[in-house]
Amino acid sequence: MKIAFLDRDGTIIEDYEDEKWREIEKPVFLKGAIEALKIIKQKGYEIIIVTNQYLINERIITLDQYKKINQRFLNYLKANNIKVLDVFFCPHSKEEKCDCFKPKPGLIKQALEKYPNIDLSNSFIVGDSKSDVKLGKHFNLLCFGINVNNEGCINVESLKEIVKYI
Ligand SMILES: [Mg+2]
Ligand SMILES: [Zn+2]
């Protein structure tokens, strides 16, 4: 099974300053994101979201708020006939030194444990942070950085732009 490991905030939906997330109730999809996800699926990739949600344990948003936004995110995709295989999130604050805060490998390790048939050599990762591209490098994944320069990764301007490479 080949996987598109996708960051969520700033990659598929709008991201905000930490404090601003307090008042966010629903996701705002970035231009071209839905179309890109449809093409990714058409090309035979399953979608796994890997997202740092340290705002939960830093008490800026509640776990419940995260879950509501995530459900709305998935519902909107479902309404567009885009099935997401799974979502793995890190709720830990930066101080907790967990193993899943990207670029730590934990979120992808969790995915590999749950889905042993993942073929990393035919998978890829997309994100808008250095932590995303570093995570990709850790697993030697084909890697796309949205407006983030990092050696060994393809720099793109949006999720939509990656479809020409896959
Ligand atoms: Mg991001
Ligand atoms: Zn974590």
Coordinates of N, CA, C and O and ligand atoms in Angstrom, one line a residue:
M1 N 0.8 -1.2 0.0 CA 0.0 0.0 0.0 C 0.9 1.3 0.0 O 1.8 1.4 0.8
K2 N 0.7 2.1 -0.9 CA 1.5 3.3 -1.0 C 0.7 4.5 -0.3 O -0.5 4.6 -0.5
I3 N 1.4 5.3 0.4 CA 0.8 6.3 1.3 C 1.2 7.7 0.9 O 2.4 7.9 0.7
A4 N 0.3 8.6 1.0 CA 0.6 10.1 1.0 C 0.5 10.5 2.4 O -0.6 10.5 3.0
F5 N 1.6 10.7 3.1 CA 1.7 11.2 4.5 C 1.5 12.7 4.3 O 2.4 13.4 3.8
L6 N 0.4 13.3 4.9 CA 0.2 14.7 4.7 C 0.1 15.4 6.0 O -0.7 15.0 6.9
D7 N 0.8 16.5 6.1 CA 0.6 17.4 7.2 C -0.8 18.1 7.0 O -1.3 18.1 5.9
R8 N -1.4 18.5 8.1 CA -2.8 19.1 7.9 C -2.7 20.7 7.8 O -3.0 21.2 6.8
D9 N -2.3 21.3 8.9 CA -2.4 22.7 9.0 C -1.3 23.4 8.2 O -0.1 23.2 8.4
G10 N -1.7 24.3 7.3 CA -0.8 24.9 6.4 C -0.5 24.1 5.2 O 0.2 24.6 4.3
T11 N -1.0 22.9 5.1 CA -0.7 22.1 3.9 C -2.1 21.8 3.2 O -2.2 22.0 2.0
I12 N -3.1 21.4 4.0 CA -4.4 21.1 3.4 C -5.4 22.3 3.8 O -6.2 22.7 3.1
I13 N -5.3 22.6 5.1 CA -6.2 23.7 5.6 C -5.3 24.9 6.1 O -4.1 24.7 6.4
E14 N -6.0 26.0 6.3 CA -5.4 27.2 6.8 C -4.8 27.0 8.2 O -5.4 26.3 9.0
D15 N -3.6 27.6 8.4 CA -3.0 27.5 9.7 C -3.0 28.9 10.3 O -3.2 29.9 9.5
Y16 N -2.9 29.0 11.6 CA -3.0 30.3 12.3 C -1.9 30.4 13.3 O -1.3 29.4 13.7
E17 N -1.7 31.6 13.9 CA -0.9 31.8 15.1 C -1.5 30.9 16.2 O -2.8 30.8 16.2
D18 N -0.7 30.4 17.1 CA -1.2 29.5 18.1 C -2.4 30.1 18.8 O -3.4 29.4 19.0
E19 N -2.4 31.3 19.3 CA -3.5 31.9 20.1 C -4.8 32.0 19.3 O -5.9 31.8 19.8
K20 N -4.6 32.2 18.0 CA -5.8 32.4 17.2 C -6.6 31.1 17.1 O -7.8 31.1 16.9
W21 N -5.9 29.9 17.3 CA -6.6 28.6 17.2 C -7.7 28.5 18.2 O -8.6 27.7 18.1
R22 N -7.6 29.3 19.3 CA -8.7 29.2 20.4 C -10.0 29.4 19.8 O -11.0 28.8 20.3
E23 N -10.1 30.3 18.8 CA -11.5 30.7 18.3 C -11.9 30.0 17.0 O -12.9 30.2 16.5
I24 N -11.0 29.1 16.6 CA -11.3 28.4 15.3 C -12.2 27.2 15.6 O -12.0 26.4 16.5
E25 N -13.3 27.1 14.8 CA -14.2 26.0 15.0 C -14.3 25.0 13.8 O -14.7 23.9 14.0
K26 N -14.0 25.6 12.7 CA -14.0 24.7 11.5 C -12.8 25.0 10.6 O -12.3 26.1 10.5
P27 N -12.5 23.9 9.8 CA -11.3 24.1 8.9 C -11.6 24.9 7.7 O -12.8 24.9 7.2
V28 N -10.7 25.6 7.3 CA -10.8 26.4 6.0 C -9.8 25.8 5.0 O -8.6 25.8 5.2
F29 N -10.3 25.2 4.0 CA -9.4 24.5 3.0 C -8.7 25.4 2.1 O -9.2 26.4 1.7
L30 N -7.4 25.1 1.9 CA -6.6 26.0 1.1 C -7.0 25.8 -0.4 O -7.5 24.7 -0.8
K31 N -6.7 26.8 -1.2 CA -7.0 26.8 -2.6 C -6.4 25.6 -3.3 O -5.1 25.4 -3.2
G32 N -7.2 24.8 -4.0 CA -6.6 23.7 -4.8 C -6.4 22.4 -4.0 O -6.0 21.4 -4.6
A33 N -6.6 22.5 -2.7 CA -6.3 21.3 -1.8 C -7.2 20.1 -2.1 O -6.7 19.0 -2.3
I34 N -8.5 20.4 -2.3 CA -9.4 19.3 -2.5 C -9.1 18.6 -3.9 O -9.0 17.4 -4.0
E35 N -8.8 19.4 -4.9 CA -8.5 18.9 -6.2 C -7.2 18.0 -6.1 O -7.2 17.0 -6.7
A36 N -6.2 18.5 -5.4 CA -5.0 17.8 -5.2 C -5.2 16.5 -4.5 O -4.7 15.4 -5.0
L37 N -6.0 16.5 -3.5 CA -6.3 15.2 -2.8 C -7.0 14.2 -3.7 O -6.7 13.0 -3.6
K38 N -7.9 14.7 -4.5 CA -8.6 13.8 -5.4 C -7.6 13.1 -6.4 O -7.7 11.9 -6.6
I39 N -6.7 13.9 -6.9 CA -5.7 13.4 -7.8 C -4.8 12.4 -7.1 O -4.5 11.3 -7.6
I40 N -4.4 12.7 -5.9 CA -3.5 11.8 -5.1 C -4.2 10.4 -4.9 O -3.6 9.4 -5.1
K41 N -5.5 10.5 -4.6 CA -6.3 9.2 -4.5 C -6.4 8.5 -5.8 O -6.2 7.3 -5.9
Q42 N -6.7 9.3 -6.9 CA -6.8 8.7 -8.2 C -5.5 7.9 -8.6 O -5.5 6.9 -9.3
K43 N -4.4 8.5 -8.1 CA -3.1 7.8 -8.5 C -2.8 6.6 -7.6 O -1.7 6.1 -7.7
G44 N -3.7 6.3 -6.8 CA -3.6 5.0 -6.0 C -3.0 5.1 -4.6 O -2.6 4.1 -4.0
Y45 N -2.8 6.4 -4.1 CA -2.3 6.5 -2.8 C -3.4 6.6 -1.7 O -4.5 7.1 -2.0
E46 N -3.1 6.0 -0.6 CA -4.0 6.2 0.6 C -3.5 7.4 1.3 O -2.3 7.6 1.3
I47 N -4.4 8.1 1.9 CA -4.0 9.3 2.6 C -3.9 9.1 4.2 O -4.9 8.6 4.8
I48 N -2.8 9.4 4.7 CA -2.6 9.4 6.2 C -2.2 10.8 6.6 O -1.2 11.4 6.1
I49 N -3.0 11.4 7.6 CA -2.6 12.7 8.1 C -1.7 12.5 9.3 O -2.0 11.7 10.2
V50 N -0.6 13.3 9.3 CA 0.3 13.3 10.5 C 0.4 14.8 10.9 O 0.9 15.6 10.2
T51 N 0.0 15.0 12.2 CA -0.2 16.4 12.6 C 0.3 16.6 14.0 O -0.1 15.9 14.9
N52 N 1.1 17.7 14.2 CA 1.5 18.1 15.6 C 0.3 18.9 16.1 O 0.0 20.0 15.5
Q53 N -0.2 18.5 17.3 CA -1.3 19.3 17.9 C -0.9 19.7 19.3 O -1.7 19.4 20.3
Y54 N 0.3 20.2 19.5 CA 0.8 20.6 20.8 C -0.1 21.6 21.5 O 0.0 21.7 22.7
L55 N -1.0 22.3 20.7 CA -1.9 23.2 21.4 C -2.8 22.6 22.4 O -3.3 23.2 23.3
I56 N -3.0 21.2 22.2 CA -3.9 20.5 23.1 C -3.2 20.5 24.5 O -3.8 21.0 25.5
N57 N -2.0 19.9 24.6 CA -1.4 19.8 25.9 C -0.8 21.1 26.4 O -0.5 21.3 27.6
E58 N -0.7 22.1 25.5 CA -0.3 23.5 26.0 C -1.6 24.3 26.4 O -1.5 25.4 26.7
R59 N -2.7 23.6 26.4 CA -4.0 24.1 26.9 C -4.4 25.4 26.1 O -5.1 26.2 26.7
I60 N -4.1 25.4 24.9 CA -4.6 26.5 24.0 C -5.9 26.1 23.4 O -6.9 26.9 23.3
I61 N -6.0 24.9 23.0 CA -7.3 24.3 22.6 C -7.5 23.0 23.4 O -6.6 22.5 24.0
T62 N -8.8 22.6 23.5 CA -9.1 21.4 24.2 C -9.0 20.2 23.3 O -9.1 20.4 22.1
L63 N -8.9 19.0 23.9 CA -8.9 17.8 23.0 C -10.3 17.7 22.3 O -10.3 17.4 21.1
D64 N -11.3 18.1 23.0 CA -12.6 18.1 22.3 C -12.7 19.1 21.1 O -13.3 18.7 20.1
Q65 N -12.1 20.2 21.3 CA -12.1 21.2 20.2 C -11.3 20.6 19.0 O -11.7 20.7 17.8
Y66 N -10.2 20.0 19.3 CA -9.4 19.3 18.2 C -10.3 18.3 17.5 O -10.3 18.2 16.3
K67 N -11.0 17.5 18.3 CA -11.8 16.4 17.7 C -12.9 16.9 16.8 O -13.2 16.3 15.8
K68 N -13.5 18.0 17.3 CA -14.5 18.6 16.5 C -14.0 19.1 15.1 O -14.6 18.9 14.1
I69 N -12.9 19.8 15.2 CA -12.3 20.3 13.9 C -11.9 19.1 13.0 O -12.1 19.2 11.8
N70 N -11.3 18.1 13.6 CA -10.9 16.9 12.9 C -12.1 16.3 12.2 O -12.0 15.9 11.0
Q71 N -13.2 16.2 13.0 CA -14.4 15.5 12.4 C -14.9 16.4 11.2 O -15.3 15.8 10.2
R72 N -14.9 17.7 11.4 CA -15.4 18.5 10.3 C -14.5 18.4 9.1 O -15.0 18.4 8.0
F73 N -13.2 18.3 9.4 CA -12.2 18.2 8.3 C -12.5 16.9 7.5 O -12.6 16.9 6.3
L74 N -12.7 15.8 8.3 CA -13.0 14.5 7.6 C -14.4 14.5 6.9 O -14.5 13.9 5.8
N75 N -15.4 15.1 7.5 CA -16.7 15.1 6.9 C -16.7 15.9 5.6 O -17.3 15.5 4.6
Y76 N -15.9 17.0 5.6 CA -15.9 17.8 4.3 C -15.2 17.0 3.2 O -15.6 17.0 2.1
L77 N -14.2 16.3 3.6 CA -13.5 15.4 2.6 C -14.4 14.3 2.1 O -14.5 14.0 0.9
K78 N -15.1 13.7 3.0 CA -16.0 12.6 2.7 C -17.1 13.1 1.7 O -17.4 12.4 0.8
A79 N -17.6 14.3 2.0 CA -18.6 14.9 1.1 C -18.0 15.1 -0.3 O -18.8 15.2 -1.3
N80 N -16.7 15.2 -0.4 CA -16.0 15.4 -1.7 C -15.5 14.0 -2.2 O -14.6 14.0 -3.1
N81 N -16.0 12.9 -1.6 CA -15.6 11.6 -2.0 C -14.1 11.3 -1.8 O -13.5 10.6 -2.5
I82 N -13.5 12.0 -0.8 CA -12.1 11.7 -0.5 C -12.0 11.0 0.9 O -12.4 11.6 1.9
K83 N -11.6 9.7 0.8 CA -11.5 9.0 2.0 C -10.1 9.1 2.6 O -9.1 8.9 1.9
V84 N -10.0 9.4 3.9 CA -8.7 9.4 4.5 C -8.5 8.1 5.3 O -9.4 7.7 6.1
L85 N -7.4 7.5 5.1 CA -7.2 6.2 5.7 C -7.1 6.3 7.2 O -7.7 5.6 8.0
D86 N -6.4 7.4 7.7 CA -6.2 7.5 9.1 C -5.6 8.9 9.4 O -5.0 9.5 8.6
V87 N -5.8 9.3 10.7 CA -5.2 10.5 11.2 C -4.3 10.2 12.4 O -4.9 9.6 13.4
F88 N -3.1 10.5 12.4 CA -2.2 10.3 13.6 C -1.8 11.7 14.1 O -1.3 12.5 13.3
F89 N -2.1 12.0 15.4 CA -1.7 13.3 15.9 C -0.9 13.2 17.2 O -1.1 12.3 17.9
C90 N -0.1 14.2 17.3 CA 0.7 14.3 18.6 C 0.1 15.4 19.4 O 0.1 16.6 19.0
P91 N -0.5 15.1 20.6 CA -1.1 16.1 21.4 C -0.1 16.8 22.4 O -0.5 17.7 23.2
H92 N 1.1 16.3 22.4 CA 2.0 16.6 23.5 C 2.6 18.0 23.3 O 2.9 18.5 22.2
S93 N 2.9 18.6 24.5 CA 3.5 19.9 24.5 C 5.0 19.7 24.1 O 5.5 18.6 24.2
K94 N 5.7 20.8 23.7 CA 7.1 20.7 23.3 C 7.9 20.2 24.5 O 9.0 19.5 24.3
E95 N 7.5 20.5 25.7 CA 8.3 20.1 26.9 C 8.3 18.6 27.2 O 9.1 18.1 28.0
E96 N 7.3 17.9 26.7 CA 7.0 16.5 27.1 C 8.0 15.6 26.5 O 8.1 14.4 27.0
K97 N 8.8 16.0 25.5 CA 9.8 15.1 24.9 C 9.2 13.8 24.5 O 9.8 12.7 24.8
C98 N 8.1 13.8 23.9 CA 7.5 12.5 23.4 C 8.2 12.0 22.2 O 9.1 12.7 21.7
D99 N 7.8 10.9 21.7 CA 8.5 10.3 20.5 C 7.7 10.6 19.2 O 8.1 10.2 18.1
C100 N 6.6 11.4 19.4 CA 5.7 11.6 18.2 C 5.7 13.0 17.7 O 5.1 13.3 16.6
F101 N 6.3 13.9 18.4 CA 6.3 15.3 17.9 C 7.2 15.5 16.7 O 8.4 15.3 16.8
K102 N 6.6 15.7 15.5 CA 7.4 15.8 14.3 C 8.5 16.8 14.5 O 8.2 17.9 15.1
P103 N 9.7 16.6 14.2 CA 10.2 15.5 13.3 C 10.6 14.2 13.9 O 11.2 13.4 13.3
K104 N 10.2 14.0 15.2 CA 10.4 12.7 15.8 C 9.6 11.7 15.0 O 8.5 12.0 14.4
P105 N 10.0 10.4 14.9 CA 9.4 9.5 14.0 C 8.1 8.8 14.5 O 7.5 8.0 13.7
G106 N 7.7 9.1 15.7 CA 6.5 8.4 16.3 C 5.3 8.2 15.5 O 4.6 7.2 15.5
L107 N 4.8 9.3 14.8 CA 3.6 9.3 14.1 C 3.6 8.3 13.0 O 2.7 7.5 12.8
I108 N 4.7 8.3 12.2 CA 4.9 7.4 11.1 C 5.1 5.9 11.7 O 4.6 5.0 11.1
K109 N 5.8 5.8 12.8 CA 5.9 4.5 13.4 C 4.6 3.9 13.8 O 4.3 2.7 13.6
Q110 N 3.7 4.8 14.3 CA 2.4 4.3 14.7 C 1.6 3.8 13.4 O 0.9 2.8 13.5
A111 N 1.8 4.5 12.4 CA 1.1 4.1 11.1 C 1.7 2.8 10.6 O 0.9 1.9 10.2
L112 N 3.0 2.6 10.7 CA 3.6 1.4 10.2 C 3.2 0.2 11.1 O 3.0 -0.9 10.6
E113 N 2.9 0.4 12.4 CA 2.5 -0.7 13.3 C 1.1 -1.0 12.9 O 0.7 -2.2 12.9
K114 N 0.2 0.0 12.7 CA -1.2 -0.3 12.4 C -1.4 -0.9 11.0 O -2.3 -1.7 10.8
Y115 N -0.6 -0.4 10.1 CA -0.7 -0.9 8.7 C 0.7 -1.4 8.2 O 1.4 -0.7 7.5
P116 N 0.9 -2.7 8.5 CA 2.2 -3.3 8.2 C 2.5 -3.4 6.7 O 3.7 -3.6 6.3
N117 N 1.5 -3.3 5.9 CA 1.7 -3.4 4.4 C 2.0 -2.1 3.8 O 2.0 -2.0 2.5
I118 N 2.3 -1.0 4.5 CA 2.7 0.2 3.9 C 4.1 0.0 3.2 O 5.0 -0.5 3.8
D119 N 4.1 0.5 2.0 CA 5.3 0.5 1.2 C 6.0 1.9 1.2 O 5.6 2.7 0.4
L120 N 6.9 2.1 2.1 CA 7.5 3.4 2.2 C 8.2 3.9 1.0 O 8.3 5.0 0.6
S121 N 8.8 2.9 0.2 CA 9.6 3.2 -1.0 C 8.7 3.8 -2.1 O 9.2 4.5 -3.0
N122 N 7.4 3.6 -2.0 CA 6.5 4.2 -3.0 C 5.6 5.2 -2.4 O 4.6 5.6 -3.0
S123 N 5.9 5.7 -1.2 CA 5.1 6.7 -0.5 C 5.8 8.0 -0.5 O 6.9 8.2 -1.0
F124 N 5.1 9.1 -0.1 CA 5.7 10.4 0.0 C 5.1 11.2 1.2 O 4.1 10.8 1.8
I125 N 5.8 12.3 1.5 CA 5.3 13.2 2.5 C 5.2 14.6 2.0 O 6.1 15.0 1.2
V126 N 4.2 15.4 2.5 CA 4.1 16.8 2.2 C 3.9 17.6 3.4 O 3.0 17.2 4.2
G127 N 4.6 18.7 3.6 CA 4.3 19.5 4.7 C 4.9 20.9 4.5 O 5.7 21.1 3.6
D128 N 4.5 21.8 5.4 CA 4.9 23.2 5.2 C 5.9 23.6 6.3 O 6.2 24.8 6.4
S129 N 6.5 22.7 7.0 CA 7.4 23.0 8.1 C 8.7 22.2 7.9 O 8.7 21.1 7.3
K130 N 9.8 22.7 8.5 CA 11.0 21.9 8.5 C 10.8 20.6 9.1 O 11.5 19.6 8.8
S131 N 10.0 20.6 10.2 CA 9.8 19.3 10.9 C 9.2 18.2 10.0 O 9.5 17.0 10.1
D132 N 8.4 18.6 9.0 CA 7.8 17.7 8.1 C 8.8 17.1 7.2 O 8.9 15.9 6.9
V133 N 9.6 17.9 6.6 CA 10.6 17.4 5.7 C 11.7 16.6 6.4 O 12.2 15.6 5.9
K134 N 12.0 17.0 7.6 CA 13.0 16.2 8.4 C 12.4 14.8 8.7 O 13.1 13.8 8.7
L135 N 11.1 14.8 9.0 CA 10.5 13.5 9.3 C 10.5 12.6 8.0 O 10.9 11.4 8.1
G136 N 10.3 13.3 6.9 CA 10.4 12.5 5.6 C 11.8 11.9 5.4 O 11.9 10.8 5.0
K137 N 12.8 12.7 5.7 CA 14.1 12.3 5.5 C 14.5 11.1 6.4 O 15.2 10.2 6.0
H138 N 13.9 11.2 7.6 CA 14.2 10.1 8.6 C 13.8 8.7 8.0 O 14.4 7.7 8.2
F139 N 12.7 8.7 7.2 CA 12.2 7.5 6.6 C 12.6 7.4 5.2 O 12.1 6.5 4.5
N140 N 13.4 8.3 4.7 CA 13.9 8.3 3.4 C 12.7 8.3 2.3 O 12.7 7.7 1.3
L141 N 11.7 9.1 2.7 CA 10.6 9.3 1.8 C 10.8 10.3 0.8 O 11.5 11.3 1.0
L142 N 10.1 10.1 -0.4 CA 10.0 11.2 -1.3 C 9.3 12.3 -0.6 O 8.3 12.1 0.1
C143 N 9.9 13.5 -0.7 CA 9.5 14.6 0.2 C 9.2 15.9 -0.5 O 10.0 16.3 -1.4
F144 N 8.1 16.6 -0.1 CA 7.8 17.9 -0.7 C 7.6 18.9 0.4 O 6.9 18.6 1.4
G145 N 8.3 20.0 0.3 CA 8.2 21.1 1.3 C 7.4 22.2 0.7 O 7.8 22.7 -0.4
I146 N 6.3 22.6 1.3 CA 5.6 23.8 0.8 C 6.2 25.0 1.3 O 6.2 25.3 2.5
N147 N 6.8 25.8 0.4 CA 7.5 27.0 0.8 C 8.5 26.8 1.9 O 8.7 27.7 2.8
V148 N 9.1 25.6 2.0 CA 10.2 25.4 3.0 C 11.4 24.8 2.2 O 11.2 23.7 1.6
N149 N 12.5 25.5 2.3 CA 13.7 25.0 1.6 C 14.4 24.0 2.5 O 14.7 24.3 3.7
N150 N 14.6 22.9 2.0 CA 15.4 21.9 2.7 C 16.1 20.9 1.7 O 15.4 20.4 0.8
E151 N 17.3 20.7 1.9 CA 18.1 19.9 1.0 C 17.4 18.5 0.9 O 17.1 17.9 1.9
G152 N 17.3 18.1 -0.4 CA 16.8 16.7 -0.5 C 15.3 16.6 -0.7 O 14.8 15.6 -0.9
C153 N 14.6 17.8 -0.5 CA 13.2 17.8 -0.7 C 12.8 18.7 -1.9 O 13.6 19.6 -2.2
I154 N 11.7 18.4 -2.5 CA 11.3 19.2 -3.6 C 10.5 20.4 -3.0 O 9.5 20.2 -2.3
N155 N 10.9 21.6 -3.4 CA 10.2 22.7 -2.9 C 9.0 23.1 -3.8 O 9.2 23.3 -5.0
V156 N 7.8 23.2 -3.2 CA 6.6 23.5 -4.0 C 5.9 24.7 -3.3 O 6.2 25.0 -2.2
E157 N 4.9 25.2 -4.1 CA 4.2 26.4 -3.5 C 2.9 26.0 -2.9 O 2.3 26.7 -2.1
S158 N 2.4 24.8 -3.3 CA 1.1 24.3 -2.7 C 1.0 22.8 -2.9 O 1.8 22.2 -3.6
L159 N 0.0 22.3 -2.2 CA -0.2 20.8 -2.3 C -0.5 20.5 -3.8 O -0.1 19.4 -4.3
K160 N -1.2 21.3 -4.4 CA -1.6 21.1 -5.8 C -0.4 20.9 -6.7 O -0.5 20.1 -7.6
E161 N 0.7 21.6 -6.4 CA 1.8 21.5 -7.3 C 2.5 20.1 -7.2 O 3.3 19.8 -8.1
I162 N 2.3 19.3 -6.2 CA 3.0 18.1 -6.1 C 2.5 17.0 -7.1 O 3.2 16.1 -7.4
V163 N 1.3 17.2 -7.6 CA 0.7 16.1 -8.3 C 1.4 15.8 -9.6 O 1.4 14.7 -10.2
K164 N 2.2 16.8 -10.1 CA 3.0 16.6 -11.3 C 4.2 15.7 -11.1 O 4.8 15.2 -12.0
Y165 N 4.5 15.5 -9.8 CA 5.7 14.7 -9.5 C 5.4 13.2 -9.1 O 6.3 12.4 -9.0
I166 N 4.1 13.0 -8.9 CA 3.8 11.6 -8.4 C 3.1 10.7 -9.5 O 2.7 11.2 -10.5
Ligands
MG1 MG 1.9 22.6 8.9
ZN2 ZN 3.8 13.4 20.9

